[in-house]
Coordinates of C-alpha atoms in Angstrom, one line a residue:
X1 CA 0.0 0.0 0.0
X2 CA 2.0 2.9 -1.3
X3 CA 1.9 6.6 -0.3
X4 CA 4.1 9.3 1.2
X5 CA 3.6 11.4 4.2
X6 CA 0.3 9.6 4.6
X7 CA 1.2 6.1 3.7
X8 CA 4.3 4.1 2.8
X9 CA 4.9 0.7 1.2
X10 CA 5.4 -1.8 3.9
X11 CA 6.0 -5.5 3.9
X12 CA 3.7 -8.1 5.5
X13 CA 5.7 -8.1 8.8
X14 CA 5.1 -4.4 9.3
X15 CA 1.5 -4.7 8.4
X16 CA 0.7 -7.6 10.7
X17 CA 2.2 -5.8 13.6
X18 CA 0.0 -2.8 13.0
X19 CA -3.3 -4.4 12.0
X20 CA -6.0 -6.2 14.0
X21 CA -9.3 -6.7 12.2
X22 CA -12.2 -5.3 14.2
X23 CA -15.7 -6.7 14.8
X24 CA -19.1 -5.1 15.2
X25 CA -18.7 -2.2 12.8
X26 CA -21.0 -1.3 9.9
X27 CA -19.1 -3.0 7.1
X28 CA -19.5 -3.3 3.3
X29 CA -17.1 -4.8 0.9
X30 CA -18.5 -2.4 -1.7
X31 CA -17.2 0.7 0.0
X32 CA -14.1 2.2 -1.7
X33 CA -10.8 2.5 0.3
X34 CA -10.9 6.1 1.6
X35 CA -7.2 6.3 2.1
X36 CA -6.4 5.2 -1.5
X37 CA -5.4 8.2 -3.7
X38 CA -7.7 6.9 -6.4
X39 CA -10.7 7.6 -4.3
X40 CA -9.8 11.3 -3.9
X41 CA -9.2 11.6 -7.6
X42 CA -12.9 10.8 -8.3
X43 CA -15.3 13.5 -9.2
X44 CA -16.1 15.9 -6.3
X45 CA -19.8 15.0 -6.3
X46 CA -19.0 11.3 -5.7
X47 CA -16.8 12.2 -2.8
X48 CA -19.5 14.4 -1.3
X49 CA -22.2 11.7 -1.8
X50 CA -20.2 8.9 -0.2
X51 CA -19.2 10.9 2.9
X52 CA -22.8 12.0 3.3
X53 CA -23.8 8.3 3.2
X54 CA -21.2 7.4 5.8
X55 CA -22.2 10.2 8.1
X56 CA -25.8 9.0 8.0
X57 CA -24.8 5.6 9.5
X58 CA -25.3 4.9 13.2
X59 CA -21.7 3.8 13.7
X60 CA -18.4 4.2 11.9
X61 CA -18.1 2.0 8.8
X62 CA -15.5 -0.6 8.6
X63 CA -13.5 -0.2 5.3
X64 CA -11.9 -3.4 4.0
X65 CA -8.5 -3.2 2.4
X66 CA -6.3 -5.4 0.4
X67 CA -2.6 -5.3 0.2
X68 CA 0.0 -7.0 -2.1
X69 CA 1.8 -9.7 -0.2
X70 CA -0.7 -9.8 2.7
X71 CA -2.8 -13.0 2.6
X72 CA -5.5 -11.8 4.9
X73 CA -8.3 -9.2 4.8
X74 CA -7.9 -6.2 7.1
X75 CA -9.2 -2.7 7.3
X76 CA -10.1 0.3 9.5
X77 CA -12.9 2.3 11.0
X78 CA -13.8 5.4 9.0
X79 CA -14.7 8.1 11.6
X80 CA -16.4 10.8 9.6
X81 CA -18.8 12.7 12.0
X82 CA -17.6 15.9 13.7
X83 CA -18.7 14.7 17.1
X84 CA -16.8 11.3 16.7
X85 CA -13.7 13.0 15.4
X86 CA -13.7 15.3 18.5
X87 CA -14.4 12.4 20.9
X88 CA -11.5 10.3 19.6
X89 CA -9.2 13.3 19.6
X90 CA -9.9 14.2 23.2
X91 CA -9.1 10.7 24.5
X92 CA -5.4 10.0 23.8
X93 CA -5.3 7.4 26.5
X94 CA -7.7 5.3 24.5
X95 CA -6.6 6.2 21.0
X96 CA -2.9 6.3 20.2
X97 CA -1.3 8.8 17.7
X98 CA 1.7 6.6 17.0
X99 CA 2.0 6.4 13.2
X100 CA -0.7 9.0 12.8
X101 CA 0.5 10.1 9.4
X102 CA 0.9 6.6 7.9
X103 CA -1.7 4.3 6.4
X104 CA -0.2 1.1 7.8
X105 CA 3.3 1.5 9.2
X106 CA 6.6 3.2 8.8
X107 CA 9.6 1.3 7.3
X108 CA 12.5 1.2 9.8
X109 CA 14.5 3.4 7.5
X110 CA 12.1 6.3 8.2
X111 CA 11.9 6.1 12.0
X112 CA 14.5 8.7 12.4
X113 CA 12.7 11.2 10.2
X114 CA 9.1 10.8 11.2
X115 CA 9.4 10.2 15.0
X116 CA 8.1 13.7 15.6
X117 CA 5.4 14.7 18.1
X118 CA 2.6 14.3 15.6
X119 CA 3.3 10.6 15.7
X120 CA 3.8 10.4 19.5
X121 CA 1.8 9.8 22.6
X122 CA 2.5 11.3 26.1
X123 CA 4.8 11.7 27.9
X124 CA 7.1 12.0 24.9
X125 CA 4.6 14.2 23.0
X126 CA 4.2 16.7 25.8
X127 CA 7.9 16.9 26.4
X128 CA 8.7 17.8 22.7
X129 CA 5.8 20.2 22.5
X130 CA 6.9 22.0 25.6
X131 CA 10.4 22.4 24.2
X132 CA 9.4 23.8 20.8
X133 CA 6.5 25.9 21.9
X134 CA 8.8 28.7 23.1
X135 CA 10.0 29.1 19.6
X136 CA 6.7 28.6 17.8
X137 CA 4.0 29.5 20.4
X138 CA 1.7 32.5 20.3
X139 CA 4.3 34.6 22.1
X140 CA 6.2 34.6 18.8
X141 CA 3.3 36.1 16.7
X142 CA 4.6 39.7 16.6
X143 CA 8.0 38.6 15.3
X144 CA 6.4 36.2 12.8
X145 CA 4.0 38.9 11.6
X146 CA 6.8 41.3 10.8
X147 CA 8.6 38.6 8.8
X148 CA 5.3 37.6 7.1
X149 CA 4.5 41.2 6.0
X150 CA 8.0 41.7 4.6
X151 CA 7.8 38.4 2.8
X152 CA 4.3 39.0 1.3
X153 CA 5.3 42.3 -0.1
X154 CA 8.4 40.9 -1.7
X155 CA 6.4 38.0 -3.2
X156 CA 3.8 40.4 -4.7
X157 CA 6.4 42.8 -6.1
X158 CA 8.0 39.8 -7.9
X159 CA 4.5 38.6 -9.1
X160 CA 3.7 42.0 -10.6
X161 CA 7.1 42.1 -12.3
X162 CA 6.7 38.6 -13.7
X163 CA 3.1 39.0 -14.7
X164 CA 0.2 36.5 -14.8
X165 CA 1.1 32.8 -14.6
X166 CA 1.9 30.2 -12.0
X167 CA 0.5 30.9 -8.6
X168 CA 1.5 27.8 -6.6
X169 CA 5.3 27.9 -6.5
X170 CA 6.1 31.6 -6.5
X171 CA 3.2 32.7 -4.3
X172 CA 1.4 30.0 -2.3
X173 CA 4.4 27.9 -1.6
X174 CA 6.9 30.7 -1.2
X175 CA 5.0 32.4 1.6
X176 CA 5.4 29.6 4.2
X177 CA 8.8 28.6 3.0
X178 CA 10.2 32.1 3.2
X179 CA 8.6 32.9 6.5
X180 CA 10.0 29.8 8.2
X181 CA 13.2 30.1 6.3
X182 CA 13.7 33.7 7.6
X183 CA 13.0 32.6 11.2
X184 CA 15.3 29.6 11.0
X185 CA 18.1 31.2 9.1
X186 CA 17.7 29.3 5.9
X187 CA 19.0 31.1 2.8
X188 CA 16.7 32.0 -0.1
X189 CA 18.7 29.9 -2.5
X190 CA 17.7 26.8 -0.5
X191 CA 13.9 27.4 -0.9
X192 CA 13.7 25.3 -4.1
X193 CA 15.5 22.4 -2.3
X194 CA 12.9 22.5 0.5
X195 CA 10.0 22.8 -2.0
X196 CA 11.2 19.9 -4.2
X197 CA 11.9 17.5 -1.2
X198 CA 8.5 18.4 0.4
X199 CA 6.7 17.5 -2.9
X200 CA 8.6 14.2 -3.0
X201 CA 7.4 13.2 0.4
X202 CA 3.8 14.2 0.1
X203 CA 3.3 13.2 -3.6
X204 CA 5.3 10.1 -4.4
X205 CA 2.4 8.6 -6.2
X206 CA 1.8 11.6 -8.4
X207 CA 3.4 10.8 -11.8
X208 CA 4.4 14.5 -12.2
X209 CA 6.6 14.1 -9.2
X210 CA 7.8 10.5 -9.3
X211 CA 7.1 9.2 -12.9
X212 CA 7.5 5.5 -12.0
X213 CA 5.3 4.3 -9.0
X214 CA 7.8 1.6 -8.3
X215 CA 10.2 4.3 -7.2
X216 CA 7.8 5.9 -4.8
X217 CA 9.2 4.5 -1.5
X218 CA 12.8 5.1 -2.5
X219 CA 12.0 8.7 -3.5
X220 CA 10.4 9.3 0.0
X221 CA 13.4 7.7 1.8
X222 CA 15.9 9.7 -0.2
X223 CA 14.1 13.0 0.2
X224 CA 13.7 12.4 3.9
X225 CA 17.4 11.6 4.3
X226 CA 18.4 14.8 2.4
X227 CA 16.2 17.0 4.6
X228 CA 17.6 15.2 7.6
X229 CA 21.2 15.8 6.5
X230 CA 20.4 19.4 5.7
X231 CA 19.0 20.3 9.2
X232 CA 21.8 18.3 10.8
X233 CA 24.4 20.5 9.1
X234 CA 22.5 23.6 10.2
X235 CA 22.4 22.2 13.8
X236 CA 26.1 21.6 13.9
X237 CA 26.7 25.1 12.5
X238 CA 24.5 26.8 15.2
X239 CA 26.1 24.8 18.0
X240 CA 29.5 26.1 16.8
X241 CA 28.3 29.6 15.9
X242 CA 25.0 30.4 17.7
X243 CA 22.9 33.3 16.4
X244 CA 19.4 34.7 17.0
X245 CA 17.4 32.3 14.8
X246 CA 15.0 29.6 15.7
X247 CA 17.4 26.7 15.0
X248 CA 19.8 28.2 17.6
X249 CA 17.0 28.4 20.1
X250 CA 16.1 24.8 19.5
X251 CA 19.6 23.4 19.9
X252 CA 20.4 25.4 23.0
X253 CA 19.7 24.0 26.5
X254 CA 16.6 25.7 27.7
X255 CA 15.8 27.2 31.1
X256 CA 14.4 23.9 32.4
X257 CA 17.5 22.0 31.3
X258 CA 15.8 20.3 28.3
X259 CA 17.2 20.3 24.8
X260 CA 16.3 18.7 21.5
X261 CA 18.5 15.8 20.4
X262 CA 19.8 15.6 16.8
X263 CA 17.1 13.1 15.9
X264 CA 14.4 15.1 17.5
X265 CA 15.4 18.2 15.7
X266 CA 15.6 16.3 12.4
X267 CA 12.0 14.9 12.8
X268 CA 10.7 18.3 14.0
X269 CA 12.2 20.0 11.0
X270 CA 10.6 17.6 8.6
X271 CA 7.3 18.0 10.4
X272 CA 7.6 21.8 9.9
X273 CA 8.5 21.4 6.2
X274 CA 5.6 19.0 5.5
X275 CA 2.8 19.9 8.0
X276 CA 3.6 23.6 8.2
X277 CA 4.5 24.5 4.7
X278 CA 2.2 22.1 2.9
X279 CA -0.9 23.1 4.9
X280 CA -0.5 26.8 4.5
X281 CA 0.6 26.6 0.9
X282 CA -2.5 24.6 -0.1
X283 CA -4.9 26.8 1.9
X284 CA -3.5 29.8 0.1
X285 CA -4.0 28.1 -3.3
X286 CA -7.5 27.0 -2.5
X287 CA -8.3 30.5 -1.3
X288 CA -7.6 32.0 -4.8
X289 CA -9.9 29.4 -6.3
X290 CA -12.7 30.0 -3.8
X291 CA -12.5 33.7 -4.1
X292 CA -12.6 33.4 -8.0
X293 CA -15.5 30.9 -7.9
X294 CA -17.5 33.1 -5.4
X295 CA -17.0 36.7 -6.6
X296 CA -19.7 38.0 -4.2
X297 CA -17.6 36.8 -1.3
X298 CA -14.5 38.4 -2.7
X299 CA -16.3 41.7 -3.1
X300 CA -17.4 41.5 0.5
X301 CA -13.9 40.8 1.6
X302 CA -12.5 43.7 -0.5
X303 CA -15.2 46.1 0.9
X304 CA -13.7 45.9 4.4
X305 CA -10.8 43.5 4.7
X306 CA -10.2 44.0 8.4
X307 CA -13.8 43.3 9.3
X308 CA -14.2 40.1 7.2
X309 CA -10.6 38.7 7.2
X310 CA -10.9 36.5 10.2
X311 CA -14.2 34.9 9.0
X312 CA -12.7 34.5 5.5
X313 CA -9.6 32.7 6.7
X314 CA -11.6 30.3 8.9
X315 CA -14.0 29.5 6.1
X316 CA -11.0 29.0 3.6
X317 CA -9.5 26.6 6.1
X318 CA -12.7 24.7 6.6
X319 CA -13.6 24.3 2.9
X320 CA -10.0 23.6 1.8
X321 CA -9.2 21.1 4.6
X322 CA -5.5 20.7 3.5
X323 CA -5.0 17.6 5.6
X324 CA -7.7 15.0 4.8
X325 CA -7.1 12.5 7.6
X326 CA -5.0 11.3 10.5
X327 CA -4.8 7.8 11.9
X328 CA -5.4 6.5 15.5
X329 CA -5.1 3.1 17.0
X330 CA -7.2 1.9 19.9
X331 CA -5.0 1.2 23.0
X332 CA -7.6 -0.9 24.7
X333 CA -11.2 -2.1 24.4
X334 CA -13.3 1.0 24.8
X335 CA -16.6 2.7 23.8
X336 CA -16.9 5.9 21.8
X337 CA -20.3 7.6 21.3
X338 CA -22.0 4.2 21.6
X339 CA -19.6 2.3 19.4
X340 CA -17.3 -0.5 20.7
X341 CA -13.7 -0.5 19.6
X342 CA -11.2 -3.4 20.3
X343 CA -7.6 -3.0 21.3
X344 CA -5.5 -2.6 18.1
X345 CA -8.3 -1.3 15.9
X346 CA -7.2 1.2 13.3
X347 CA -9.2 4.4 13.1
X348 CA -9.0 7.1 10.5
X349 CA -10.3 10.6 11.4
X350 CA -11.6 12.1 8.1
X351 CA -11.3 15.9 8.8
X352 CA -12.6 16.6 5.3
X353 CA -15.9 15.0 6.2
X354 CA -16.0 16.5 9.7
X355 CA -15.7 19.9 8.2
X356 CA -18.9 19.3 6.1
X357 CA -21.0 17.7 8.9
X358 CA -24.5 19.1 8.4
X359 CA -25.2 18.8 12.2
X360 CA -22.5 21.4 12.9
X361 CA -22.2 23.5 9.7
X362 CA -25.6 24.6 8.1
X363 CA -25.4 24.4 4.4
X364 CA -21.9 23.0 4.6
X365 CA -21.0 23.2 0.9
X366 CA -21.7 26.9 0.8
X367 CA -18.6 29.1 0.9
X368 CA -19.6 31.9 3.3
X369 CA -17.0 34.2 4.9
X370 CA -19.7 35.6 7.3
X371 CA -20.4 32.1 8.7
X372 CA -20.7 32.6 12.5
X373 CA -19.3 29.8 14.6
X374 CA -16.7 28.0 12.5
X375 CA -15.0 25.5 14.8
X376 CA -13.6 23.4 12.0
X377 CA -11.2 20.5 12.5
X378 CA -8.7 21.5 9.9
X379 CA -6.0 21.8 12.6
X380 CA -7.3 18.7 14.4
X381 CA -10.1 18.7 17.0
X382 CA -9.8 19.2 20.7
X383 CA -7.0 17.4 22.6
X384 CA -3.2 17.4 22.8
X385 CA -2.6 17.1 19.1
X386 CA -4.2 20.4 18.0
X387 CA -1.7 21.9 15.6
X388 CA 1.0 23.9 17.4
X389 CA 1.4 26.2 14.3
X390 CA -2.3 26.9 13.7
X391 CA -1.9 30.5 14.7
X392 CA 1.1 30.9 12.3
X393 CA -0.8 29.4 9.4
X394 CA -3.8 31.8 10.0
X395 CA -1.5 34.8 10.3
X396 CA 0.4 33.9 7.0
X397 CA -2.9 33.5 5.0
X398 CA -4.3 36.8 6.5
X399 CA -1.1 38.8 5.8
X400 CA -0.6 37.4 2.3
X401 CA -4.2 38.2 1.2
X402 CA -4.2 41.6 2.8
X403 CA -1.2 42.6 0.7
X404 CA -2.3 40.7 -2.4
X405 CA -5.8 42.1 -2.6
X406 CA -4.6 45.6 -1.8
X407 CA -2.1 45.5 -4.6
X408 CA -4.0 43.3 -7.1
X409 CA -7.7 43.4 -6.2
X410 CA -8.7 41.9 -9.6
X411 CA -6.4 38.8 -9.3
X412 CA -8.2 35.6 -10.0
X413 CA -7.6 31.9 -10.9
X414 CA -7.6 30.9 -14.5
X415 CA -9.0 27.5 -15.4
X416 CA -9.3 24.7 -12.9
X417 CA -6.5 23.7 -10.5
X418 CA -4.6 20.4 -10.9
X419 CA -4.9 18.3 -7.8
X420 CA -2.0 16.4 -6.2
X421 CA -2.4 12.7 -6.5
X422 CA -2.7 11.9 -2.8
X423 CA -5.2 10.9 -0.2
X424 CA -3.5 12.6 2.8
X425 CA -3.0 16.1 1.3
X426 CA -5.7 18.0 -0.4
X427 CA -3.1 19.6 -2.5
X428 CA -3.1 21.8 -5.5
X429 CA 0.1 21.3 -7.6
X430 CA -0.7 23.7 -10.5
X431 CA -2.8 26.8 -10.6
X432 CA -2.6 29.8 -12.9
X433 CA -3.6 33.3 -12.0
X434 CA -4.2 36.5 -14.0
X435 CA -4.7 40.1 -13.0

């Protein structure tokens, strides 16, 4: 079962360790595999209809899977309702986050690179989060905002000079790469390196990124190793020559005596590159499509940006849902909203579906920047794994569109976006703009 950050090819031994078939779920052999990229490549209306059907069931459906080299049937629970996603998320003692970003299991070669806090339980998770929060917490917002404003203005100057054309790489992707790069002391000439390795990790099944699917696992491993080697070199440099950037702060011993190890810094850096940059980049790309498709909402936003910006950003994040799912594994027999799970059951939290739950979001397929309560699950639901960088992503989107719409109020998307071939990332790999 191939995939990237969101599924890797694993052998039967890895699979058997990670899978225990469950009993008692609503099950149908006719349901498609929701973590297979081919499902997400289907027409949008088919995706909508299937998730509506699954949300109407009294219990999570059990999705059967098949896997080359595995001689038994196995599968997972599809958790698609907002309330169920929230309940699983608030109970880490019952539902483990180990391997949260993988479909089945990580090959041993990648343990060093993906052992970050997103794939951890407490106490390891809380320790790492505590260490890095001083460098990426809300107390850093003023410093990040100054960097973001400077970055957005540079990006827009270059866009105007270049003229209409690609929006993804020079605008949507450059914003989070440049902001994090500035804060971490990464030179601009290395931005393409980060962009290309990130694409390789999240899109190894996309033929535009890895032409031969047989090379997908090797491509992910090589890209992960190159990112790991890159941050390890920066770590060694900052230890020898400390400066005021975030990497220096992360490698220094903190006030409580704790410090990130080399491996912890490597895995956290890859988490920043993938989760931080990819999420923001795709929300920015989706935003242009949404504002083009809904000109009345764009006019409303242009009429008073400061009044409508907060609601617009939350609605963009809800509708775009850049991360489609995360995985959990039941740590013991337990009940969740009237459904019985057994120890070892795999559970996938489908945020895309939760963000369209009719019981929480009236008329959920309407893009409405004046929507009142918008407690979407784009950054995870309640619980310890709510995204540490959510405030940074919101700020970057707000700053970029404030500057972009002020300079180019007529900017719009041209044609339809080309979607990344992935189940994990709701990615846009190509989008043209005009102004």
